[in-house]
Short mmCIF file of C-alpha atoms in Angstrom, two decimals:
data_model
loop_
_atom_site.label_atom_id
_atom_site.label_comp_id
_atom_site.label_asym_id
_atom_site.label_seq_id
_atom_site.Cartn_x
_atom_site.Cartn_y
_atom_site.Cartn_z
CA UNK A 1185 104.61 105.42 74.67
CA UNK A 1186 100.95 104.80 74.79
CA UNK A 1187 97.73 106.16 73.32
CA UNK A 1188 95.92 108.92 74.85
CA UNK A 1189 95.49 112.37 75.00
CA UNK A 1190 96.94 114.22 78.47
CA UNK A 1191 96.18 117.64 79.62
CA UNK A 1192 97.80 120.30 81.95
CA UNK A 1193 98.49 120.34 84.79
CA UNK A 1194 101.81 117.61 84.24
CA UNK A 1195 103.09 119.10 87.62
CA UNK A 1196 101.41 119.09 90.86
CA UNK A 1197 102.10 120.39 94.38
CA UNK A 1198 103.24 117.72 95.67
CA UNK A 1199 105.52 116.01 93.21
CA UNK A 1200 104.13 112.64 94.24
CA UNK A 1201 105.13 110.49 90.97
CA UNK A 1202 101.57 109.36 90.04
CA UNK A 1203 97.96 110.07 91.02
CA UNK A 1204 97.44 113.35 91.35
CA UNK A 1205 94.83 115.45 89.46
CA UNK A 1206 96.67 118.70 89.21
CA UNK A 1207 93.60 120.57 87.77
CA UNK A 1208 94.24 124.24 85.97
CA UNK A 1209 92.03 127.19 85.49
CA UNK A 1210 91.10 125.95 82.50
CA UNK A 1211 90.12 122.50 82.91
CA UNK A 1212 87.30 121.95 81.32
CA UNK A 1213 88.36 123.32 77.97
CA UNK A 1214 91.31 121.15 77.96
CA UNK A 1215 89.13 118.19 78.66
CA UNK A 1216 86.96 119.14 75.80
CA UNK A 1217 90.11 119.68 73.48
CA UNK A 1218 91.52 116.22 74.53
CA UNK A 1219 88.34 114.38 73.95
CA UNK A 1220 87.67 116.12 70.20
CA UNK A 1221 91.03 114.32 69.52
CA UNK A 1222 90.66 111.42 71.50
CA UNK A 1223 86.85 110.83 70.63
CA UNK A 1224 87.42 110.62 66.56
CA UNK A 1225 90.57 108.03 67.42
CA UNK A 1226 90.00 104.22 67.08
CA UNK A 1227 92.04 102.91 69.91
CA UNK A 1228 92.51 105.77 71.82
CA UNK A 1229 87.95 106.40 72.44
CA UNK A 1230 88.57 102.91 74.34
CA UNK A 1231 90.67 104.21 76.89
CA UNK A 1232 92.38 100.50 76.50
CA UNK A 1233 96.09 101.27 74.55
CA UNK A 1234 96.93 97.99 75.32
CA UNK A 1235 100.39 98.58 75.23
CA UNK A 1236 103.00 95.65 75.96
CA UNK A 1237 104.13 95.97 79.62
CA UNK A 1238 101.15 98.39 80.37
CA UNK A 1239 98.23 96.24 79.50
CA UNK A 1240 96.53 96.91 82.31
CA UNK A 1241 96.82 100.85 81.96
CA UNK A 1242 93.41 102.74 81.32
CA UNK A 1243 92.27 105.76 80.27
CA UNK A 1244 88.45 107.34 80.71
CA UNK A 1245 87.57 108.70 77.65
CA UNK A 1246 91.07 108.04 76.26
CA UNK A 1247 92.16 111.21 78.10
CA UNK A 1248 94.22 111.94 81.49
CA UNK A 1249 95.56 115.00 83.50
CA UNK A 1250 99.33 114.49 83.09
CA UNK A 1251 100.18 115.04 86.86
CA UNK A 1252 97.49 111.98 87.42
CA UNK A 1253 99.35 109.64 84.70
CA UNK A 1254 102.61 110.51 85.99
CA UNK A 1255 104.20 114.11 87.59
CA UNK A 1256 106.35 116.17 84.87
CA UNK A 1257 107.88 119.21 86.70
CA UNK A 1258 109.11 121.64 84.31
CA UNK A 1259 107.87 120.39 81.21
CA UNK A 1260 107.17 122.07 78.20
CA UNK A 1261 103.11 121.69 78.13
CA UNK A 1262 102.41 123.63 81.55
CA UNK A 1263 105.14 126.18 80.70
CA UNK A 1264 103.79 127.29 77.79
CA UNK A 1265 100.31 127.65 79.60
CA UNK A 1266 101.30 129.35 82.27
CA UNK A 1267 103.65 131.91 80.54
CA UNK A 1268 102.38 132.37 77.13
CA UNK A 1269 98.98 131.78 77.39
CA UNK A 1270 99.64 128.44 74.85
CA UNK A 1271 96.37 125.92 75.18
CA UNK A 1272 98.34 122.64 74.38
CA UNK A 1273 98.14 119.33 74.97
CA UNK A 1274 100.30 116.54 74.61
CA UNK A 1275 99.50 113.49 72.15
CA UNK A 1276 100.67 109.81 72.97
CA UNK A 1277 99.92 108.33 69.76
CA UNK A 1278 101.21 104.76 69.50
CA UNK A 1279 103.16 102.09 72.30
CA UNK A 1280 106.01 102.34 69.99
CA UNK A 1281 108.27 105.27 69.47
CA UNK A 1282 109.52 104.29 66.19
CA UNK A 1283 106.68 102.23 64.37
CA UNK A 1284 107.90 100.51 61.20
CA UNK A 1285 107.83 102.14 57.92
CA UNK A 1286 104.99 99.52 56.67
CA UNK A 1287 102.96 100.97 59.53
CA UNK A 1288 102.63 104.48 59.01
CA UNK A 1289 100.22 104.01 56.74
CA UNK A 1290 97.80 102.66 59.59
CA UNK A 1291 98.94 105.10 62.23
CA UNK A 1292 97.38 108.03 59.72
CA UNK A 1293 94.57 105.96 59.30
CA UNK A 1294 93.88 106.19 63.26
CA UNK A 1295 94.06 109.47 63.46
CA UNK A 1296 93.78 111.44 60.62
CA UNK A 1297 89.46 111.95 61.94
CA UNK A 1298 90.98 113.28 65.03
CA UNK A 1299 93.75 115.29 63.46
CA UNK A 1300 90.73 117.11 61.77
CA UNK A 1301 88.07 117.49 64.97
CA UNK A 1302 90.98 118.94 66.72
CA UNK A 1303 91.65 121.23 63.40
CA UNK A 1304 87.78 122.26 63.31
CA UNK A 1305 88.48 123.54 67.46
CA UNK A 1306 90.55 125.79 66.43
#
């Protein structure tokens, strides 16, 4: 896990597992979609998730292009762009998969402002 907000393309031409910027037609509006969310979230706006193992990992803006995190062929986001038209993007919202009950509670906290300037895009 982490916390950031990725984009399409999560593929790229040359399937090289990270670096990439696998930019689509629609670039720009899915950099402006990620940064409403990412923008209105308290740890993701620093770009700095901080997660254990990854501390060193950064994100401008709190946003990436997937392919230039890490190359995804076939998944889900970029398949649903390319054949149904589908804007999505994908939200890494915590370092943990499985955060303890007693800290759900925060997690809605953090993102509950971007849940709703993503919301108002619509």
């Amino acid at each position: 896990g982490s916390v950031v907000a990725s984009y399409p393309y999560d593929d790229s031409p040359t399937h090289k597992p990270t670096g990439v910027y696998s930019k689509s037609a629609d670039d720009e509006v899915f950099k402006y979609l990620a940064k409403a969310y990412a923008s209105n979230h308290p740890i993701m706006r620093t770009g700095k998730p901080n997660c254990p193992g990854e501390e060193g990992e950064t994100f401008q803006d709190g946003i990436t292009n997937g392919a230039q995190w890490y190359d995804v062929e076939g998944g889900m986001q970029d398949y649903n762009y390319v054949w149904a038209d589908c804007f999505e993007i994908t939200l890494e919202l915590s370092c943990c998969k499985y955060p303890l009950t007693s800290e759900l509670q925060q997690e809605w906290e953090n993102n509950r402002d971007s849940l709703l300037a993503f919301i108002e895009k619509v």
